[in-house]
CSV table of C-alpha atoms and ligand atoms in Angstrom, one decimal:
chain,number,residue,atom,x,y,z
A,1,MET,CA,30.9,-89.0,44.1
A,2,LYS,CA,31.0,-92.0,46.2
A,3,PHE,CA,28.1,-93.8,44.5
A,4,PRO,CA,28.0,-93.6,40.8
A,5,ILE,CA,24.4,-93.6,39.7
A,6,LEU,CA,23.7,-95.0,36.2
A,7,ALA,CA,20.4,-94.1,34.7
A,8,ASN,CA,17.9,-96.9,34.0
A,9,ASP,CA,16.2,-95.4,31.0
A,10,THR,CA,17.6,-94.4,27.5
A,11,ILE,CA,17.5,-90.9,26.2
A,12,VAL,CA,17.9,-89.3,22.7
A,13,ALA,CA,18.5,-85.9,21.4
A,14,PRO,CA,20.3,-84.0,18.6
A,15,ALA,CA,23.7,-82.9,19.8
A,16,THR,CA,24.4,-80.3,17.1
A,17,PRO,CA,22.4,-77.1,16.1
A,18,SER,CA,20.5,-77.2,12.7
A,19,GLY,CA,22.0,-75.8,9.6
A,20,GLY,CA,25.3,-77.6,9.5
A,21,ALA,CA,26.5,-80.1,6.8
A,22,ILE,CA,26.6,-82.9,9.3
A,23,ALA,CA,24.5,-83.5,12.4
A,24,VAL,CA,24.9,-85.8,15.3
A,25,VAL,CA,22.2,-87.5,17.2
A,26,ARG,CA,23.0,-89.1,20.5
A,27,ILE,CA,21.3,-92.0,22.2
A,28,GLU,CA,22.4,-92.9,25.7
A,29,GLY,CA,21.3,-95.4,28.4
A,30,PRO,CA,21.2,-99.1,29.0
A,31,ARG,CA,19.2,-99.8,25.8
A,32,ALA,CA,21.1,-97.4,23.5
A,33,ILE,CA,22.8,-100.0,21.5
A,34,GLU,CA,19.7,-102.2,21.1
A,35,ILE,CA,17.6,-99.3,20.1
A,36,ALA,CA,20.1,-98.1,17.5
A,37,ASP,CA,20.4,-101.6,16.1
A,38,ALA,CA,16.6,-101.6,15.5
A,39,PHE,CA,16.9,-99.0,12.8
A,40,PHE,CA,20.5,-99.0,11.7
A,41,THR,CA,22.0,-101.6,9.3
A,42,ALA,CA,25.8,-101.7,8.9
A,43,ASP,CA,27.2,-102.2,5.5
A,44,LYS,CA,29.2,-105.1,6.8
A,45,GLY,CA,26.1,-106.6,8.4
A,46,THR,CA,27.6,-106.7,11.9
A,47,PRO,CA,25.1,-105.3,14.4
A,48,LEU,CA,26.4,-102.8,16.9
A,49,ALA,CA,25.6,-105.2,19.7
A,50,GLU,CA,28.5,-107.2,18.4
A,51,MET,CA,31.0,-104.4,18.1
A,52,LYS,CA,33.5,-103.2,20.5
A,53,GLY,CA,33.4,-99.7,22.2
A,54,TYR,CA,35.2,-96.9,20.5
A,55,THR,CA,34.5,-98.2,16.9
A,56,LEU,CA,32.8,-96.5,14.0
A,57,SER,CA,30.3,-98.2,11.7
A,58,HIS,CA,29.1,-97.0,8.4
A,59,GLY,CA,25.7,-97.9,7.3
A,60,VAL,CA,22.0,-96.9,6.7
A,61,VAL,CA,19.3,-95.8,9.0
A,62,GLY,CA,15.7,-96.5,8.0
A,63,ASP,CA,12.2,-97.6,8.8
A,64,ARG,CA,11.3,-101.1,7.5
A,65,ASP,CA,11.8,-100.7,3.7
A,66,ARG,CA,12.4,-96.9,3.9
A,67,ARG,CA,15.9,-95.8,3.8
A,68,ILE,CA,16.4,-92.4,5.6
A,69,ASP,CA,20.1,-91.6,5.4
A,70,ASP,CA,23.7,-92.9,5.1
A,71,VAL,CA,25.3,-92.5,8.5
A,72,VAL,CA,28.3,-93.2,10.6
A,73,VAL,CA,27.7,-94.6,14.0
A,74,ALA,CA,30.2,-94.2,16.9
A,75,LEU,CA,29.8,-96.7,19.6
A,76,PHE,CA,30.8,-96.1,23.3
A,77,ARG,CA,30.4,-98.9,25.9
A,78,SER,CA,29.8,-98.3,29.5
A,79,PRO,CA,31.8,-97.2,31.5
A,80,ALA,CA,34.1,-95.8,28.9
A,81,SER,CA,31.8,-93.0,27.5
A,82,TYR,CA,31.1,-89.3,28.3
A,83,THR,CA,28.2,-90.3,30.6
A,84,GLY,CA,29.5,-93.6,31.9
A,85,GLY,CA,26.5,-95.4,30.2
A,86,ASP,CA,26.3,-97.1,26.8
A,87,MET,CA,26.1,-94.4,24.1
A,88,VAL,CA,25.6,-94.3,20.4
A,89,GLU,CA,26.4,-91.2,18.3
A,90,ILE,CA,24.9,-91.2,14.9
A,91,SER,CA,26.5,-88.7,12.4
A,92,CYS,CA,24.0,-88.1,9.5
A,93,HIS,CA,23.5,-85.4,6.9
A,94,GLY,CA,22.6,-82.1,8.5
A,95,SER,CA,19.0,-81.9,7.4
A,96,ALA,CA,16.5,-81.0,10.1
A,97,TYR,CA,14.2,-83.6,8.6
A,98,ILE,CA,16.6,-86.4,8.8
A,99,VAL,CA,17.6,-85.4,12.4
A,100,SER,CA,13.9,-85.5,13.5
A,101,GLU,CA,13.4,-88.9,11.7
A,102,ILE,CA,16.3,-90.5,13.6
A,103,VAL,CA,15.1,-89.0,16.8
A,104,ARG,CA,11.6,-90.4,16.1
A,105,LEU,CA,13.1,-93.8,15.3
A,106,ALA,CA,14.9,-93.9,18.5
A,107,ILE,CA,11.7,-92.9,20.4
A,108,ASP,CA,9.5,-95.4,18.5
A,109,ASN,CA,12.0,-98.1,19.7
A,110,GLY,CA,12.0,-97.2,23.3
A,111,ALA,CA,14.1,-94.0,24.0
A,112,ARG,CA,12.8,-90.8,25.4
A,113,SER,CA,13.7,-87.2,24.5
A,114,ALA,CA,16.5,-85.9,26.7
A,115,THR,CA,16.0,-82.8,28.8
A,116,PRO,CA,18.5,-79.9,28.6
A,117,GLY,CA,21.9,-80.9,29.8
A,118,GLU,CA,20.8,-84.5,30.6
A,119,PHE,CA,23.8,-86.2,29.1
A,120,THR,CA,26.1,-84.0,31.2
A,121,LYS,CA,23.9,-84.4,34.3
A,122,ARG,CA,24.4,-88.2,33.8
A,123,ALA,CA,28.1,-87.9,33.5
A,124,PHE,CA,28.0,-86.1,36.9
A,125,LEU,CA,25.7,-88.6,38.6
A,126,ALA,CA,27.9,-91.4,37.3
A,127,GLY,CA,30.9,-89.7,39.0
A,128,LYS,CA,32.7,-89.1,35.5
A,129,ILE,CA,32.9,-85.4,36.4
A,130,ASP,CA,32.2,-83.2,39.3
A,131,LEU,CA,29.6,-80.4,39.3
A,132,SER,CA,32.0,-77.5,38.6
A,133,GLN,CA,33.3,-79.5,35.6
A,134,ALA,CA,29.7,-80.1,34.4
A,135,GLU,CA,29.2,-76.3,34.6
A,136,ALA,CA,32.4,-75.8,32.7
A,137,VAL,CA,31.0,-77.8,29.8
A,138,ALA,CA,28.4,-75.1,29.3
A,139,ASP,CA,31.1,-72.5,29.6
A,140,VAL,CA,33.3,-74.1,26.9
A,141,ILE,CA,30.3,-74.3,24.6
A,142,ALA,CA,29.6,-70.6,25.2
A,143,ALA,CA,33.3,-69.5,25.1
A,144,ASP,CA,33.7,-66.6,22.6
A,145,SER,CA,37.3,-65.7,23.2
A,146,LYS,CA,40.7,-67.2,23.9
A,147,ALA,CA,40.6,-66.1,27.5
A,148,SER,CA,37.1,-67.3,28.2
A,149,LEU,CA,37.9,-70.7,26.7
A,150,SER,CA,41.1,-70.9,28.7
A,151,LEU,CA,39.0,-70.2,31.9
A,152,ALA,CA,36.5,-72.8,31.1
A,153,ASP,CA,39.0,-75.3,30.1
A,154,THR,CA,41.0,-75.1,33.2
A,155,GLN,CA,37.7,-75.8,35.1
A,156,LEU,CA,36.7,-78.6,32.8
A,157,ARG,CA,40.0,-80.3,33.2
A,158,GLY,CA,39.5,-80.3,36.9
A,159,GLY,CA,42.2,-77.7,37.9
A,160,TYR,CA,39.7,-75.8,39.9
A,161,SER,CA,38.2,-79.0,41.5
A,162,ALA,CA,41.7,-79.9,42.6
A,163,SER,CA,42.4,-76.7,44.4
A,164,LEU,CA,39.0,-77.0,46.1
A,165,ALA,CA,39.7,-80.6,47.0
A,166,SER,CA,42.9,-79.6,48.7
A,167,LEU,CA,41.1,-77.0,50.7
A,168,ARG,CA,38.4,-79.5,51.6
A,169,GLY,CA,41.0,-82.0,52.7
A,170,GLU,CA,42.5,-79.5,55.2
A,171,LEU,CA,39.2,-78.5,56.5
A,172,LEU,CA,38.2,-82.1,57.0
A,173,ARG,CA,41.3,-82.7,59.1
A,174,LEU,CA,40.5,-79.7,61.2
A,175,ALA,CA,36.9,-80.8,61.7
A,176,ALA,CA,38.1,-84.3,62.6
A,177,LEU,CA,40.4,-82.9,65.3
A,178,LEU,CA,37.7,-80.8,66.7
A,179,GLU,CA,35.1,-83.6,66.6
A,180,LEU,CA,37.5,-85.9,68.3
A,181,GLU,CA,37.6,-83.6,71.3
A,182,LEU,CA,33.9,-83.8,71.6
A,183,ASP,CA,34.2,-87.6,72.1
A,184,PHE,CA,36.4,-86.9,75.1
A,185,SER,CA,34.5,-83.8,76.3
A,186,GLU,CA,34.2,-85.2,79.8
A,187,GLU,CA,38.0,-85.1,80.1
A,188,ASP,CA,38.5,-81.6,78.9
A,189,VAL,CA,41.3,-82.4,76.5
A,190,GLU,CA,42.5,-80.5,73.5
A,191,PHE,CA,43.9,-82.5,70.7
A,192,ALA,CA,44.6,-79.6,68.5
A,193,ASN,CA,46.7,-76.6,69.6
A,194,ARG,CA,44.5,-73.6,69.4
A,195,GLY,CA,47.2,-71.4,67.9
A,196,GLU,CA,48.0,-73.9,65.2
A,197,LEU,CA,44.3,-74.2,64.4
A,198,ILE,CA,43.9,-70.4,64.1
A,199,GLU,CA,46.9,-70.4,61.8
A,200,LEU,CA,45.5,-73.2,59.6
A,201,LEU,CA,42.1,-71.3,59.4
A,202,GLU,CA,43.9,-68.1,58.4
A,203,ARG,CA,45.8,-69.9,55.7
A,204,ILE,CA,42.7,-71.5,54.3
A,205,ASP,CA,40.9,-68.2,54.5
A,206,GLY,CA,43.8,-66.6,52.5
A,207,GLU,CA,43.4,-69.3,49.8
A,208,MET,CA,39.6,-68.7,49.7
A,209,ALA,CA,40.1,-65.0,49.6
A,210,HIS,CA,42.4,-65.4,46.6
A,211,LEU,CA,39.6,-67.4,44.8
A,212,THR,CA,36.9,-64.9,45.7
A,213,HIS,CA,39.0,-62.0,44.5
A,214,SER,CA,39.7,-63.8,41.2
A,215,PHE,CA,35.9,-63.6,40.4
A,216,ALA,CA,36.1,-60.0,39.3
A,217,THR,CA,38.4,-60.9,36.5
A,218,GLY,CA,37.0,-64.3,35.9
A,219,ASN,CA,33.4,-63.0,35.6
A,220,ALA,CA,34.4,-60.1,33.4
A,221,ILE,CA,36.3,-62.4,31.1
A,222,LYS,CA,33.5,-64.8,30.8
A,223,LYS,CA,30.8,-62.2,30.1
A,224,GLY,CA,33.1,-59.7,28.4
A,225,VAL,CA,35.0,-57.0,30.1
A,226,GLY,CA,32.7,-53.9,30.3
A,227,VAL,CA,34.3,-50.7,28.8
A,228,ALA,CA,32.1,-47.6,29.3
A,229,ILE,CA,33.0,-44.7,27.0
A,230,VAL,CA,31.8,-41.6,28.7
A,231,GLY,CA,32.1,-37.9,28.1
A,232,LYS,CA,30.2,-34.7,27.5
A,233,PRO,CA,27.9,-34.5,24.5
A,234,ASN,CA,29.7,-34.0,21.2
A,235,VAL,CA,33.2,-35.0,22.4
A,236,GLY,CA,33.2,-37.9,19.9
A,237,LYS,CA,32.1,-40.9,21.7
A,238,SER,CA,30.0,-42.5,19.0
A,239,THR,CA,32.7,-41.6,16.4
A,240,LEU,CA,35.2,-43.5,18.5
A,241,LEU,CA,32.9,-46.5,18.9
A,242,ASN,CA,32.3,-46.6,15.1
A,243,ARG,CA,36.1,-46.1,14.5
A,244,ILE,CA,36.9,-49.1,16.7
A,245,LEU,CA,34.2,-51.3,15.2
A,246,GLY,CA,34.7,-50.1,11.7
A,247,GLU,CA,31.0,-49.5,11.0
A,248,ASP,CA,28.4,-46.9,11.6
A,249,ARG,CA,26.8,-48.6,14.5
A,250,ALA,CA,26.3,-45.6,16.8
A,251,MET,CA,24.6,-42.5,15.5
A,252,VAL,CA,27.0,-39.5,15.0
A,253,SER,CA,25.6,-36.0,14.7
A,254,GLU,CA,26.5,-32.4,15.3
A,255,LEU,CA,23.6,-32.1,17.6
A,256,ALA,CA,24.3,-32.6,21.4
A,257,GLY,CA,22.4,-35.5,22.9
A,258,THR,CA,21.9,-37.7,19.9
A,259,THR,CA,23.0,-40.9,21.6
A,260,ARG,CA,19.8,-41.3,23.7
A,261,ASP,CA,20.4,-44.9,24.7
A,262,THR,CA,23.5,-46.9,25.5
A,263,VAL,CA,24.8,-48.8,22.6
A,264,GLU,CA,26.8,-51.9,23.3
A,265,GLU,CA,29.1,-53.8,21.0
A,266,CYS,CA,31.7,-56.5,21.5
A,267,ILE,CA,35.2,-56.7,20.2
A,268,THR,CA,38.0,-59.0,20.9
A,269,ILE,CA,41.4,-57.5,21.7
A,270,ASP,CA,44.3,-60.1,21.9
A,271,GLY,CA,42.1,-62.9,23.1
A,272,VAL,CA,39.9,-61.1,25.5
A,273,LEU,CA,36.3,-60.0,24.8
A,274,PHE,CA,35.4,-56.5,25.6
A,275,ARG,CA,31.9,-55.0,25.7
A,276,LEU,CA,32.1,-51.4,24.6
A,277,ILE,CA,29.3,-49.3,25.9
A,278,ASP,CA,28.7,-46.0,24.2
A,279,THR,CA,26.8,-43.9,26.7
A,280,ALA,CA,24.3,-41.1,26.5
A,281,GLY,CA,26.1,-37.7,27.0
A,282,LEU,CA,26.1,-36.7,30.6
A,283,HIS,CA,24.6,-33.2,31.1
A,284,ASN,CA,21.7,-31.6,32.7
A,285,THR,CA,18.6,-31.6,30.7
A,286,ASP,CA,14.8,-31.5,31.1
A,287,ASP,CA,14.2,-33.8,28.2
A,288,ARG,CA,12.6,-37.0,29.9
A,289,LEU,CA,13.9,-39.4,27.1
A,290,GLU,CA,17.4,-38.0,27.5
A,291,ASN,CA,17.3,-38.2,31.2
A,292,MET,CA,16.4,-41.9,30.9
A,293,GLY,CA,19.4,-42.4,28.7
A,294,ILE,CA,21.5,-40.6,31.3
A,295,GLU,CA,20.2,-43.0,33.9
A,296,ARG,CA,21.2,-46.0,31.9
A,297,THR,CA,24.6,-44.4,31.3
A,298,LEU,CA,25.2,-44.3,35.1
A,299,LYS,CA,24.1,-47.9,35.4
A,300,ALA,CA,26.4,-49.0,32.6
A,301,LEU,CA,29.1,-47.1,34.3
A,302,GLN,CA,28.6,-48.9,37.6
A,303,SER,CA,28.9,-52.3,35.9
A,304,ALA,CA,31.9,-51.4,33.7
A,305,GLN,CA,35.3,-52.6,34.7
A,306,VAL,CA,37.0,-50.0,32.5
A,307,VAL,CA,35.9,-46.3,31.9
A,308,VAL,CA,37.2,-44.4,29.0
A,309,GLU,CA,36.6,-40.7,29.8
A,310,LEU,CA,36.7,-38.7,26.6
A,311,PHE,CA,37.3,-34.9,26.3
A,312,ASP,CA,37.8,-32.7,23.4
A,313,SER,CA,39.1,-29.7,25.4
A,314,PRO,CA,41.4,-29.6,28.4
A,315,SER,CA,39.4,-30.1,31.6
A,316,SER,CA,40.4,-30.7,35.1
A,317,GLU,CA,37.0,-31.8,36.3
A,318,ASP,CA,36.0,-35.4,36.1
A,319,ILE,CA,32.9,-36.1,34.1
A,320,VAL,CA,31.5,-38.8,36.4
A,321,GLU,CA,32.2,-40.3,39.7
A,322,ILE,CA,34.3,-43.4,39.2
A,323,GLY,CA,34.2,-46.4,41.6
A,324,ASN,CA,37.3,-47.6,43.3
A,325,GLU,CA,37.7,-50.8,41.4
A,326,GLN,CA,37.3,-49.3,38.0
A,327,ARG,CA,40.3,-48.4,35.8
A,328,VAL,CA,40.1,-45.0,34.3
A,329,ILE,CA,41.5,-44.1,30.9
A,330,ARG,CA,41.5,-40.4,30.2
A,331,VAL,CA,41.6,-39.6,26.4
A,332,MET,CA,41.7,-36.4,24.5
A,333,ASN,CA,40.0,-36.6,21.2
A,334,LYS,CA,40.0,-34.4,18.1
A,335,CYS,CA,43.8,-34.1,18.2
A,336,ASP,CA,43.7,-33.6,14.4
A,337,ARG,CA,42.7,-30.0,15.2
A,338,GLY,CA,46.2,-29.3,16.3
A,339,GLU,CA,48.8,-30.3,18.8
A,340,ARG,CA,47.6,-30.4,22.3
A,341,ASP,CA,49.4,-30.4,25.6
A,342,LEU,CA,48.1,-33.5,27.3
A,343,PRO,CA,48.1,-34.0,31.1
A,344,GLU,CA,50.3,-36.8,32.2
A,345,GLY,CA,48.9,-40.3,31.5
A,346,TRP,CA,46.2,-39.0,29.0
A,347,ILE,CA,46.1,-40.6,25.6
A,348,GLY,CA,45.6,-38.3,22.5
A,349,ILE,CA,43.5,-39.6,19.6
A,350,SER,CA,41.5,-38.5,16.7
A,351,ALA,CA,38.5,-40.7,16.5
A,352,LYS,CA,37.5,-39.2,13.2
A,353,TYR,CA,40.8,-40.1,11.5
A,354,GLY,CA,42.0,-43.0,13.6
A,355,ASP,CA,45.3,-41.6,15.1
A,356,GLY,CA,46.1,-43.0,18.5
A,357,VAL,CA,43.2,-45.4,18.5
A,358,GLU,CA,45.4,-48.5,18.4
A,359,HIS,CA,47.3,-47.2,21.4
A,360,LEU,CA,44.0,-46.8,23.2
A,361,LEU,CA,42.9,-50.3,22.4
A,362,GLN,CA,46.2,-51.7,23.7
A,363,THR,CA,45.8,-49.6,26.9
A,364,ILE,CA,42.2,-51.0,27.3
A,365,ARG,CA,43.6,-54.5,26.8
A,366,GLY,CA,46.4,-53.8,29.2
A,367,SER,CA,43.9,-52.9,32.0
A,368,VAL,CA,42.9,-56.6,32.4
A,369,ASP,CA,45.4,-58.9,33.8
A,370,THR,CA,44.9,-62.2,32.2
A,371,GLU,CA,48.0,-63.8,33.1
A,372,ALA,CA,46.4,-66.1,35.7
A,373,VAL,CA,43.7,-67.0,33.3
A,374,MET,CA,45.9,-67.8,30.4
A,375,SER,CA,48.4,-69.8,32.4
A,376,GLY,CA,45.7,-72.0,33.7
A,377,GLU,CA,45.5,-70.9,37.2
A,378,THR,CA,42.4,-71.3,39.2
A,379,VAL,CA,40.1,-68.4,38.6
A,380,VAL,CA,36.5,-68.2,39.7
A,381,SER,CA,34.1,-67.2,36.9
A,382,ASN,CA,30.7,-68.7,38.0
A,383,SER,CA,28.5,-66.6,40.4
A,384,ARG,CA,27.3,-69.7,42.1
A,385,HIS,CA,30.8,-70.6,43.1
A,386,TYR,CA,31.5,-67.1,44.1
A,387,ALA,CA,28.4,-67.0,46.4
A,388,ALA,CA,29.4,-70.4,47.9
A,389,LEU,CA,32.9,-69.1,48.6
A,390,CYS,CA,31.6,-65.9,50.3
A,391,GLU,CA,29.3,-68.0,52.4
A,392,GLY,CA,32.2,-70.3,53.3
A,393,ARG,CA,34.4,-67.4,54.3
A,394,GLU,CA,31.8,-65.9,56.6
A,395,ALA,CA,31.5,-69.2,58.5
A,396,LEU,CA,35.3,-69.5,58.5
A,397,SER,CA,35.6,-66.1,60.1
A,398,ARG,CA,33.0,-67.3,62.7
A,399,ALA,CA,35.0,-70.4,63.4
A,400,ARG,CA,38.1,-68.3,63.8
A,401,GLU,CA,36.4,-66.0,66.3
A,402,GLY,CA,35.1,-69.0,68.2
A,403,LEU,CA,38.7,-70.3,68.5
A,404,GLU,CA,40.0,-67.0,69.6
A,405,MET,CA,37.2,-66.7,72.2
A,406,SER,CA,37.9,-70.3,73.3
A,407,LEU,CA,34.4,-71.4,72.5
A,408,SER,CA,33.6,-75.1,72.7
A,409,SER,CA,35.0,-77.4,70.0
A,410,GLU,CA,31.3,-78.2,69.2
A,411,LEU,CA,30.4,-74.8,68.2
A,412,VAL,CA,33.6,-74.2,66.3
A,413,SER,CA,33.3,-77.5,64.4
A,414,MET,CA,29.7,-76.6,63.4
A,415,ASP,CA,31.1,-73.6,61.6
A,416,VAL,CA,33.9,-75.6,60.0
A,417,ARG,CA,31.1,-78.0,58.6
A,418,VAL,CA,29.4,-75.0,57.1
A,419,VAL,CA,32.6,-74.1,55.4
A,420,LEU,CA,32.9,-77.7,54.1
A,421,ASP,CA,29.4,-77.8,52.9
A,422,SER,CA,29.9,-74.5,51.0
A,423,ILE,CA,32.9,-75.7,49.2
A,424,GLY,CA,31.1,-79.1,48.7
A,425,THR,CA,28.3,-77.3,46.8
A,426,ILE,CA,30.7,-76.1,44.3
A,427,THR,CA,32.0,-79.6,43.3
A,428,GLY,CA,28.8,-81.3,44.0
A,429,GLU,CA,29.7,-83.4,47.0
A,430,VAL,CA,26.9,-81.7,48.8
A,431,THR,CA,24.0,-80.9,46.5
A,432,SER,CA,20.2,-80.8,46.2
A,433,SER,CA,18.0,-81.8,43.3
A,434,ASP,CA,16.9,-78.1,43.2
A,435,ILE,CA,20.6,-77.0,42.6
A,436,LEU,CA,21.0,-79.7,39.9
A,437,ALA,CA,17.8,-78.8,38.1
A,438,GLU,CA,18.7,-75.1,38.1
A,439,ILE,CA,22.2,-75.8,36.7
A,440,PHE,CA,21.3,-78.2,34.0
A,441,SER,CA,18.2,-76.3,32.8
A,442,LYS,CA,20.5,-73.7,31.4
A,443,PHE,CA,22.3,-76.2,29.2
A,444,CYS,CA,21.3,-76.8,25.6
A,445,ILE,CA,19.5,-80.0,24.6
A,446,GLY,CA,21.8,-82.8,23.5
A,447,LYS,CA,24.7,-81.8,25.8
B,1,GDP,P1,29.2,-37.8,21.0
B,1,GDP,O1,27.9,-37.1,21.3
B,1,GDP,O2,30.2,-37.8,22.0
B,1,GDP,O3,28.8,-39.3,20.7
B,1,GDP,O4,29.8,-37.2,19.7
B,1,GDP,P2,29.8,-37.7,18.2
B,1,GDP,O5,30.6,-39.0,17.9
B,1,GDP,O6,28.4,-37.7,17.7
B,1,GDP,O7,30.7,-36.4,17.5
B,1,GDP,C1,30.3,-35.2,17.6
B,1,GDP,C2,30.9,-34.3,16.5
B,1,GDP,O8,32.3,-34.3,16.7
B,1,GDP,C3,30.7,-34.9,15.1
B,1,GDP,O9,30.5,-33.9,14.2
B,1,GDP,C4,31.9,-35.6,14.7
B,1,GDP,O10,32.2,-35.7,13.4
B,1,GDP,C5,33.0,-34.8,15.5
B,1,GDP,N1,34.2,-35.5,15.8
B,1,GDP,C6,34.3,-36.7,16.5
B,1,GDP,N2,35.6,-37.1,16.6
B,1,GDP,C7,36.4,-36.2,16.0
B,1,GDP,C8,37.7,-36.1,15.8
B,1,GDP,O11,38.6,-36.9,16.1
B,1,GDP,N3,38.1,-34.9,15.1
B,1,GDP,C9,37.3,-34.0,14.6
B,1,GDP,N4,37.8,-33.0,14.0
B,1,GDP,N5,35.9,-34.1,14.9
B,1,GDP,C10,35.5,-35.1,15.5
């Protein structure tokens, strides 16, 4: 951001969910320190206004003669704070009443309640972090596995922004060259060699393609990799799910078609979250309810990255049509009933007794390549970023066609500008208040 914008009012919100032993209330803005001083008394008697940033102070918060709680106050002075403004964090006992009293005291003394994500939005507006880093804050909070944390953390630390910045830098150079030609349009000069420009565009497109392709893995890791367990009725899908989860979550019965709806459960295998989807048995039926279940199965199948096709007798026919992008694992269940000759690549298990299930889990885990994510490479996991990259690539391909067809620099540079804008919306160089409102409304209050 070229122009850091510091807010001119002071906000307050609890930063921790209720129910913990300790809670934190945040106050941020130009009057944060003065407002906290109005209801906080330090043991040593020194007001916060006289204290340096990055110091802690123990004392009491209260209203006139009424003591509310013993607290520890952390003081951050502008610009060395999360948001860039003055900030006070009050750690109190985790009672919802105490927290609401502290928030009330701050409001009585001139603060207003923060909106969702407002602290992080202020950090963005003050130029402390860019937009993709701000979004990563929400992803870090929501991270539920080693892989999803690693993904969010790379983005938060700016690794992602750095690769986009270098792309933008190259595109800016390209746009500048083309736009320079416009200034000399009368003289019909070409500052940039067309062949080199096309090469440059191809290289940039290659990098953007790499980022867009990483979205499939990034998004799956963030939301949990979908694993659909499919198979004819009674092959043991629910038994397998229960075996994996170690509980009786899905209904098991001798009757075909018991699983009427899809059951979804999450497990973490070696740092990656998987969403296991037990699906209604696929078969022809007139039962309306069952047919609805089957429809859902087909939907779940389409959205899953991995399909575990379960059989209990040798079969050459596939149960369902599998998409090109999906990894299929064929599994023969009920192997406890006797040795089976398995076709090559199949896994033999007994869902009922557990044999082979660990091997199956490792195969499922092995179907997701997490090396890039775990090693901190740039991986796209946010659908807004993905859409912007796709839009950028479309404009890039128009620019390339334009160059190949020797269109005027003016037309080509317009498309290059669209690419620049698309990348700019990811990091927030180009943004609108609507986009900001949409992004930060998904945050929790106090972040
Ligand atoms: P689904 O319709 O595919 O979900 O099948 P279920 O999980 O409901 O299982 C159907 C029947 O097969 C039940 O009676 C299970 O106990 C039985 N079954 C499931 N897995 C195994 C297995 O590994 N070995 C044996 N012998 N029976 C199994």
